[in-house]
Structure formats: C-alpha cells, structure tokens
Amino acid sequence: MFEARLVQSAILKKVLEAIKDLLTEATFDCSDSGIQLQAMDNAHVSLVSLNLRSDGFDKYRCDRNLSMGMNLGNMTKIMKCAGAEDTVTMKAQDNADVVAFMFESKNQEKVSDYEMKLMNLDQEHLGIPETDYSCIVKMPSQEFARICRDLSQFGESMAISCTKEGVKFSSAGDIGSANIKLAQTANVDAEEEAVVIEMQEPVSLTFACRYLNSFTKATPLSAQVQLSMSADVPLVVEYKIGELGHIRYYLAPKIEDEDN
Amino acid sequence: MIRKQIDIYLEALAGYINDDDKLVTYKWLSKELGIHVNLSKQLLFEYWETQRVQKNHVISATFLLMGYVKEREMRVEVVKEDHMASAKEKFEKIISEHIYSLQKTLPEIELLAITDKGDSQLSAVHSSQSVLRSDHEMEVLRWGSALLANKQMKNNTQITAPKVRANANTESKLTDQAKNVKESGAKSTTNKTAAANSSAKTQKTAFNNFFAKAIDKQSKEKTSVKGVKSKPVASSSSLTTTSPHKNNWFEEKKKPISSDNKEAKENPENISDSKKPKLNEDKEKSPKTNLPKKNAWFEAKKKPPSTSDKEAKVQVESCSDSKKANVEKFEEKSPQTEKVSKQESAVKNLSSGKTGDKKKVASSSRGKKRKTSSKGENTNKKRKRIVVISSDESSDDSETRDDIEEPDSSEEPPQVVERVKSSPSPPLVKCEGGRRKVRKLVDKTFVDEDGYFVTQKEYVYESCSDKEEEMPVEAAKPSTADVAAKTANKRKQVSLLNFFKKS
C-alpha cells in the first residue's frame, strides 16, 4: 500500500511541468524514504533526477517498494484537473496496475478521484558518481531562465565560463554573438537573489541551449538555482523543492569534435 | 631626522594616492614635494613595498624600463606591474628599471600621459642642450609653424618699429629693410619642412651676404648702429661667454693687424667649415658642438677687417672685449660698458650677419648657463628679458630675430616627432612617409586566454583615406565572431551514457 498526501497540489503540478518537457514517460520509485524518479531523455543527453522525501509530505506511507511507470502526458492531464488550492493524495496498491489521484478542495466540499493506468517501463538506472565540482554557482533561477532564453536566440549552444570574478554565458551564431557576465554579488542581503560562486578552478563548458531551456521549466519550483560544473563532466542544474526535496538535471557537455 | 622627513613625505604620498586619488608619477611627486627625482623614486618604491608587504590595500604600480631591445635599439617603456615579465623579455639588456608611478587603479596606462610634468630643476639629468618648450612652442611644432610664426612676427614688428624710429631716422630705414628681408627669410624657413631645411639655410646665408654688401656701402656709424640691433641676441642669450670665446677674441685682435693675407685665406675655410656643421645640425638636430660656434665667432670677427676699417674696429673690439666678459658676468647692468660691447658686437654681427651663427652661440651658451648656475629655464628666460630691457635702443629688433629664430631652431623634426608621440597630448595629425595620418580611438576586440572577448580602446595612427579607416575595424569584428561560431559548431553533443554507467 502506497499513499502520499500533499496539501499543496501546486507543487506536484510544478514538478510535472518541470519534467514533462524532457520526458514522455518515467518511473516513480516509491520507497519508505520517499519518491524518486530518474530518467534520461530520448537522446540520452540529459537526465532528470527527482527526489521527494517522505518527511516532506503531509502524509506518507509506503509498505513495500513500488515502481510506477507513468505516462507523464497523461499524468499532466490529470493534474490539470486539480484546483490550485486542492490537496492531492496519490494512492496505489501493491503490485497494482493503476495509480489513483484524489483532489480535495478546501473544507472537503469537492473530492475528485482519478485513476491512471501504469506502464511497464524498462528500468534504466544510472549510477551517478559523487563528484567534487570545480565550480558551484548559485544564482536566481529567474535570471538563469532569462539568460538561457536570451542566448538560445543566438545559437544552439552556449558556453558557461566560470571564474572567481563571475560567471559568463556566451553564445554565437549566424546573427552574431551574445555574452552575459554575472559578477559575484558583493553584499548578500537576500540569499536567493545573490550570485554566489564557489570555485576551485576556472571552468568553461559548452552546452546545448535546448536542454537548458527545458531545465528552466523548473523555475517556479525555486527562487534559486545551483549550477555545478567540472571540466568534462555533465553539468548539474539543481532546483530545491521547498522542504520536500529537489530536482536535478544532468546535461552532458558538448565537446570538441575530434574528427576536425 | 632624515627618517622623520621621509616619513612625512611618505605620509604625503599616501595622501596623494589614497585621498586625492592621483596618479602619482615620480616626476610629479618630486615637483610636488620639491625633492630630487631619485629620492622621489625611492619614496615610491618604499611606499609600494610596504603596501605590498601589508597586503591590506593593493595599489597598482607602473614601472619604467630602459634598455636595449634585441634589435640593438634603445627603448624606454612604461609598463604595468602585471606586464613586467613580458615587457622585460623584449629587452636584451636593461639599463634602468624603476617605479614610474603609483595609483589606486589604472584602467588604462595611457592615463599617465595626463599627469603633470616634472620640474627639470629636480631631474637627475641636466642637459646643456635641452630646452624646455613652452606650450606655445609645442603648439607651433604640432600645428605647423607657419601660421603662428607669422602672427608672432607681425606682433613683434609692430612693437619694435616705433622704438626704432625714435632712435634715429637713418637707422630706422636700415632696420626696416633688414627686417623685411629677415622676415621673408624666416618665413620661408619656417614654412619649410624638415626636408627643406637645408635649402632654407643656404637661402638665409644668401640674404646675409646681401646684408653684408649693403652694409659695406653704408657709413661706419650706421653699420655699428645696425649691429647693435642684432648683437644683443648673442650677448644677451649667451650671458656667460666662456674662455674659448675670449681667446678667440684675442687671437682675432692680433691676426687682423698682423696680416690680411692670412685672413683672406682663412676666411673661405672658416666659412665653409661653419656652413657644413650648420647643415648637419639642421638635418640631424644633434647637440650643437663647440666647433661651429667658434668658427662662427671667427667668421664674425674676421670679416670686418677684410672689408674696411679693420684697425679701428679691432681696437673697439679689443677694449670692449675684456669689458664685455666682465659685463656679462655682472649681467650687463652698467649701461656704459654695454654700449661699448654693443658697438663692438655690432661690427661683428653686421659683417657676418648670420642668424644661424648667432643662434648657435645663443643656444649653446644658454646651455652653459644652466650648467654653471644651477638655475632652471625660468631664470634664464628672465635674464633674457632683463637684458632686452637694458638695451632698449634697438633690442626689440633683436627680439624679433630671436623670435624668428626660435621656431626655426626648435624645428628639430625627427626627434621632436618622436617625443610628441609620447607626450601628454599626442597630436591629432602627423606626417609619416608623405602621408597624413590621423590619431584615432579604435576598438580592438580579441579573445583572451580565458576565452573572454576583450575590447580595448586604443589610439592608433591611421591614414586619412576613408577606405583604410573603416576596413581594419570591420574586418576585426567578423573574424572574432567567426572564430567563436566555428568553435561552437565544431563541438559535438555527447551522450550522458559516456559519463554515467548503467547500474
């Protein structure tokens, strides 16, 4: 028996919005510790890692480990049926082939039940090694979204260069080039609005704008985003989801074509 | 005691840098504190050292490097601290290295050009030949002497004319004539460029020959009076005639009396000798040597005897000569001696009448003056003025000459152009290889080591033709963009599976 209850259904809606661009279907792994999701996009370039801790839910119960393969498009449809203020409860029986979503409005005046068929998905878990990243940049998530949006106009890929002084995003293409430099914030009043750089050594990597733009769909989840980079290692873009957990995106860098 | 004084200086220096936010060059500091430049350099170094040790507040420093580059050329360079290593590589042998300036920040090294000049009195090197040019003179050099020189001359002649008339009618006629000729001569020389200098010179001498003839025709009195006008230039500006000159005088005295033939023979030699160095000087603008100067004196003195009334003049010379030496030492304050010396000098100048000669004497003795009395140019200038006032009979004329010569003598193109380039305000236009080049602010963009695009504003001399102006700027930008685009395109997206293993 699996049951998870969130007073704010909006969080689940946002999580779904944050991953449905990259993934069409995904496996939710439910355990005593919480819900985890890990999946690569079809091109195997990026990876989404979602972690929702059990203690973050208003009510959480998971008797046996459970893997639920879901079509995210369909799940989105169901989640759209929930009101903004509704409470959501996910329920599933052990070895069941359906998952139930129950939306309750405030004061329990309206209760909606939805059932969605589960899918059998190939489990493709990747082992992600612990990495000491050379550069960790924390910055406002909206700023990052804006930069990705702006730079993707100039080219398919953008370079992220990080030095002690700041982080630079640059892109070049047919119409010209674009460079955005962010300096480290001197006075940190509001932590979420600051640009903070922890750097061991300077890093410069190039990534596909398309994926970064998809990552920024998670912007509503958190005011701050954390970019972790090391040379020749996938970029990690992490958004915290309040007390509930986090969503991490991994993106393989573009590297020099050895054929040339 | 000394330490105390230095501490005071250091405190003042700290104030200049931190509080006033000044670009403190060693020259400026020496002038500001009234100390020798070497002490100034040491102060800067000490301050810089202490700041560096404390590390609490990093100030930026620039260094002056002087030495031979690999092509065996001399090079003086001011570099930022960070660029020291790379700058030093250029040198084969470094002769001198010291702090040039300290400042809080120095975004562009060109900013140092706007700092004030130092005071040459405090400088480590005293050059007898160097002349501190006024802003006006520099203007003349930059913008062409013709315009300004003409203006100047007009003013001068206006001022001088009335005074001359007051002296004597006959005199005034003569001076007017002389002035006209001189002016036209001077104009032509000033108008000409460095290349044409030598020709201008010969022209001048031709005029002078003409003078000599004309003067010969005149009565003795007139000639003497006329000479008064021109001579003071030499005597006034050469306040200290040195012993070699005196010797020349005495020699001279003897010679004309003893034999005319000898002189006649010697004269052509001397003339040719004196002319040659002159030409060379004008071309190379090398420091003036004593040799031509002596020759000039010879010439001046020898000619009169050969023309007419040798003995009389020589006697005048001889008596005045000894006096003159004294007079000059006492800055020619007594009118009597002055008159005598003027008469005597008048004779000389009249006969020779070469402005070039005078110029040399003037400038060289000016240099000597600085050596002997440790006073700077300012005092020198003052003195000149004093003399001018005391010999007000016709000294104005000499002034005109002096002024006419000034731009001419300062027309030392090769060196000057070089100096102008690095001077506080480089000229907007310069001539190079027959092409006019304009100084422009140009954006230079390049990718630095970290892959950043760096755009620097630089002053560049560009030829005036429009095509060339635009091309380099336009060409530079696309190329950098292309490189970036290419490098971006070269990159290949790799799979995550290359990094993460399936578990």
Coordinates of N, CA and C in Angstrom, one line a residue, chain A residues 68-163:
Chain A
M68 N 6.4 2.7 -10.3 CA 5.2 3.0 -11.1 C 5.6 3.7 -12.3
G69 N 5.4 3.0 -13.5 CA 5.7 3.6 -14.7 C 4.6 4.5 -15.2
M70 N 4.8 5.7 -15.4 CA 3.7 6.6 -15.8 C 4.0 7.4 -17.1
N71 N 2.9 7.6 -17.8 CA 3.0 8.5 -19.0 C 2.8 9.9 -18.5
L72 N 3.8 10.7 -18.6 CA 3.8 12.0 -18.0 C 2.7 12.9 -18.7
G73 N 2.5 12.7 -19.9 CA 1.5 13.5 -20.6 C 0.1 13.2 -20.0
N74 N -0.1 12.0 -19.7 CA -1.4 11.7 -19.1 C -1.5 12.1 -17.7
M75 N -0.4 12.0 -17.0 CA -0.4 12.5 -15.6 C -0.7 14.0 -15.6
T76 N -0.1 14.7 -16.5 CA -0.3 16.1 -16.6 C -1.8 16.5 -16.8
K77 N -2.4 15.7 -17.7 CA -3.8 15.9 -17.9 C -4.6 15.8 -16.6
I78 N -4.2 14.8 -15.8 CA -5.0 14.6 -14.6 C -4.7 15.7 -13.6
M79 N -3.4 16.1 -13.5 CA -3.0 17.1 -12.6 C -3.7 18.4 -12.9
K80 N -4.0 18.6 -14.2 CA -4.7 19.9 -14.6 C -6.1 19.9 -14.0
C81 N -6.5 18.8 -13.7 CA -7.9 18.7 -13.1 C -8.0 19.2 -11.7
A82 N -6.8 19.3 -11.1 CA -6.8 19.7 -9.7 C -6.8 21.2 -9.6
G83 N -7.6 21.7 -8.6 CA -7.6 23.1 -8.4 C -6.3 23.6 -7.7
A84 N -6.1 24.9 -7.8 CA -4.9 25.4 -7.3 C -4.7 25.2 -5.8
E85 N -5.9 25.3 -5.1 CA -5.8 25.2 -3.7 C -6.1 23.8 -3.2
D86 N -6.2 22.9 -4.1 CA -6.6 21.5 -3.7 C -5.5 20.8 -3.0
T87 N -5.9 19.8 -2.2 CA -4.9 18.8 -1.6 C -4.9 17.6 -2.5
V88 N -3.7 17.1 -2.7 CA -3.6 15.9 -3.6 C -3.2 14.7 -2.8
T89 N -3.7 13.5 -3.1 CA -3.3 12.3 -2.5 C -3.1 11.3 -3.6
M90 N -1.9 10.7 -3.6 CA -1.6 9.6 -4.5 C -1.7 8.3 -3.8
K91 N -2.4 7.3 -4.5 CA -2.6 6.0 -3.8 C -2.3 4.9 -4.8
A92 N -1.8 3.9 -4.3 CA -1.6 2.7 -5.2 C -1.5 1.5 -4.3
Q93 N -2.1 0.4 -4.9 CA -2.0 -0.9 -4.2 C -0.7 -1.5 -4.5
D94 N -0.2 -2.4 -3.7 CA 0.9 -3.2 -4.0 C 0.7 -4.0 -5.3
N95 N 1.6 -4.0 -6.2 CA 1.5 -4.7 -7.5 C 0.3 -4.3 -8.3
A96 N -0.1 -3.1 -8.1 CA -1.3 -2.6 -8.8 C -0.9 -2.2 -10.2
D97 N -1.8 -2.1 -11.1 CA -1.5 -1.5 -12.4 C -2.2 -0.2 -12.6
V98 N -2.7 0.4 -11.6 CA -3.2 1.7 -11.7 C -2.8 2.5 -10.5
V99 N -2.8 3.9 -10.7 CA -2.5 4.8 -9.6 C -3.6 5.7 -9.5
A100 N -4.0 6.1 -8.3 CA -5.2 6.9 -8.1 C -4.7 8.3 -7.5
F101 N -5.3 9.3 -8.1 CA -5.1 10.7 -7.6 C -6.4 11.2 -7.0
M102 N -6.4 11.7 -5.8 CA -7.6 12.2 -5.2 C -7.3 13.7 -4.9
F103 N -8.2 14.6 -5.5 CA -8.1 16.0 -5.2 C -9.2 16.4 -4.3
E104 N -8.9 17.0 -3.2 CA -9.9 17.5 -2.3 C -9.8 19.0 -2.2
S105 N -10.9 19.7 -2.4 CA -10.9 21.1 -2.2 C -10.9 21.5 -0.7
K106 N -10.7 22.7 -0.4 CA -10.8 23.1 1.0 C -12.1 22.8 1.6
N107 N -12.1 22.4 2.8 CA -13.3 22.1 3.5 C -13.9 20.8 3.0
Q108 N -13.2 20.1 2.1 CA -13.7 18.8 1.6 C -15.0 18.9 0.9
E109 N -15.3 20.1 0.3 CA -16.6 20.3 -0.3 C -16.6 19.5 -1.7
K110 N -15.4 19.4 -2.3 CA -15.3 18.7 -3.5 C -14.2 17.7 -3.5
V111 N -14.5 16.5 -3.8 CA -13.5 15.5 -3.9 C -13.5 14.8 -5.2
S112 N -12.3 14.8 -5.9 CA -12.3 14.3 -7.2 C -11.3 13.1 -7.2
D113 N -11.7 12.0 -7.8 CA -10.8 10.8 -7.9 C -10.5 10.5 -9.3
Y114 N -9.2 10.3 -9.6 CA -8.7 10.0 -10.9 C -7.9 8.8 -10.8
E115 N -8.0 7.9 -11.8 CA -7.2 6.7 -11.8 C -6.4 6.7 -13.2
M116 N -5.2 6.3 -13.1 CA -4.4 6.3 -14.3 C -3.7 5.0 -14.4
K117 N -3.7 4.5 -15.7 CA -3.1 3.2 -15.9 C -1.6 3.4 -15.8
L118 N -1.0 2.4 -15.2 CA 0.5 2.4 -15.1 C 1.1 1.7 -16.3
M119 N 2.4 1.9 -16.5 CA 3.0 1.3 -17.7 C 4.2 0.4 -17.1
N120 N 4.6 -0.5 -17.9 CA 5.8 -1.3 -17.6 C 6.9 -0.6 -18.4
L121 N 7.9 -0.1 -17.7 CA 9.0 0.6 -18.3 C 10.3 -0.1 -18.0
D122 N 11.2 -0.1 -19.0 CA 12.5 -0.6 -18.8 C 13.2 0.2 -17.7
Q123 N 13.7 -0.5 -16.7 CA 14.4 0.3 -15.7 C 15.8 0.5 -16.2
E124 N 16.1 1.8 -16.3 CA 17.5 2.1 -16.7 C 18.1 3.1 -15.7
H125 N 18.4 2.6 -14.6 CA 19.0 3.4 -13.6 C 20.5 3.6 -13.9
L126 N 20.9 4.9 -13.8 CA 22.3 5.2 -14.0 C 22.9 5.5 -12.6
G127 N 24.1 5.0 -12.5 CA 24.9 5.3 -11.3 C 25.6 6.6 -11.5
I128 N 25.2 7.6 -10.7 CA 25.8 8.9 -10.8 C 26.9 9.0 -9.7
P129 N 28.1 9.1 -10.2 CA 29.2 9.1 -9.2 C 29.2 10.5 -8.4
E130 N 29.6 10.4 -7.2 CA 29.8 11.6 -6.4 C 30.9 12.4 -7.0
T131 N 30.7 13.6 -7.2 CA 31.7 14.4 -7.9 C 32.0 15.7 -7.0
D132 N 33.2 16.0 -6.9 CA 33.6 17.3 -6.3 C 33.7 18.3 -7.5
Y133 N 32.7 19.2 -7.6 CA 32.7 20.1 -8.7 C 33.6 21.2 -8.5
S134 N 34.2 21.6 -9.7 CA 35.2 22.7 -9.6 C 34.5 24.0 -9.4
C135 N 33.3 24.2 -9.9 CA 32.6 25.4 -9.7 C 31.2 25.2 -9.4
I136 N 30.7 25.8 -8.3 CA 29.3 25.8 -8.0 C 28.8 27.2 -8.0
V137 N 27.8 27.4 -8.8 CA 27.3 28.8 -9.0 C 25.8 28.7 -8.5
K138 N 25.5 29.6 -7.5 CA 24.1 29.8 -7.1 C 23.7 31.1 -7.6
M139 N 22.5 31.1 -8.2 CA 22.0 32.3 -8.7 C 20.5 32.3 -8.8
P140 N 19.9 33.4 -9.0 CA 18.4 33.5 -9.0 C 17.9 32.6 -10.2
S141 N 16.9 31.8 -10.0 CA 16.5 30.9 -11.0 C 15.9 31.7 -12.2
Q142 N 15.2 32.8 -11.9 CA 14.6 33.5 -13.0 C 15.7 34.1 -13.9
E143 N 16.8 34.6 -13.2 CA 17.9 35.1 -14.0 C 18.4 34.1 -15.0
F144 N 18.6 32.9 -14.4 CA 19.1 31.8 -15.3 C 18.2 31.5 -16.4
A145 N 16.9 31.5 -16.1 CA 15.9 31.2 -17.2 C 16.0 32.3 -18.3
R146 N 16.1 33.5 -17.8 CA 16.2 34.6 -18.7 C 17.4 34.5 -19.6
I147 N 18.5 34.2 -19.0 CA 19.8 34.1 -19.8 C 19.7 33.0 -20.8
C148 N 19.2 31.8 -20.4 CA 19.1 30.7 -21.3 C 18.1 31.1 -22.5
R149 N 17.1 31.7 -22.2 CA 16.1 32.1 -23.2 C 16.8 33.1 -24.2
D150 N 17.5 34.1 -23.6 CA 18.1 35.1 -24.5 C 19.2 34.5 -25.3
L151 N 20.0 33.7 -24.7 CA 21.2 33.2 -25.5 C 20.8 32.2 -26.6
S152 N 19.7 31.5 -26.3 CA 19.3 30.5 -27.3 C 18.9 31.1 -28.6
Q153 N 18.6 32.4 -28.6 CA 18.3 33.1 -29.8 C 19.5 33.1 -30.8
F154 N 20.7 33.1 -30.2 CA 21.9 33.3 -31.0 C 22.5 32.0 -31.5
G155 N 22.3 31.0 -30.8 CA 22.9 29.7 -31.3 C 22.4 28.5 -30.5
E156 N 22.7 27.4 -31.1 CA 22.2 26.1 -30.4 C 22.9 25.9 -29.1
S157 N 24.1 26.3 -29.0 CA 24.8 26.0 -27.8 C 25.3 27.3 -27.1
M158 N 25.5 27.1 -25.8 CA 26.1 28.3 -25.1 C 27.2 27.8 -24.2
A159 N 28.2 28.7 -24.1 CA 29.3 28.4 -23.2 C 29.1 29.0 -21.9
I160 N 29.4 28.2 -20.8 CA 29.3 28.8 -19.5 C 30.7 28.8 -18.9
S161 N 31.3 29.9 -18.7 CA 32.6 30.1 -18.2 C 32.6 30.6 -16.8
C162 N 33.3 30.0 -15.9 CA 33.2 30.4 -14.5 C 34.6 30.7 -14.0
T163 N 34.7 31.9 -13.5 CA 36.0 32.3 -12.8 C 35.6 32.9 -11.5

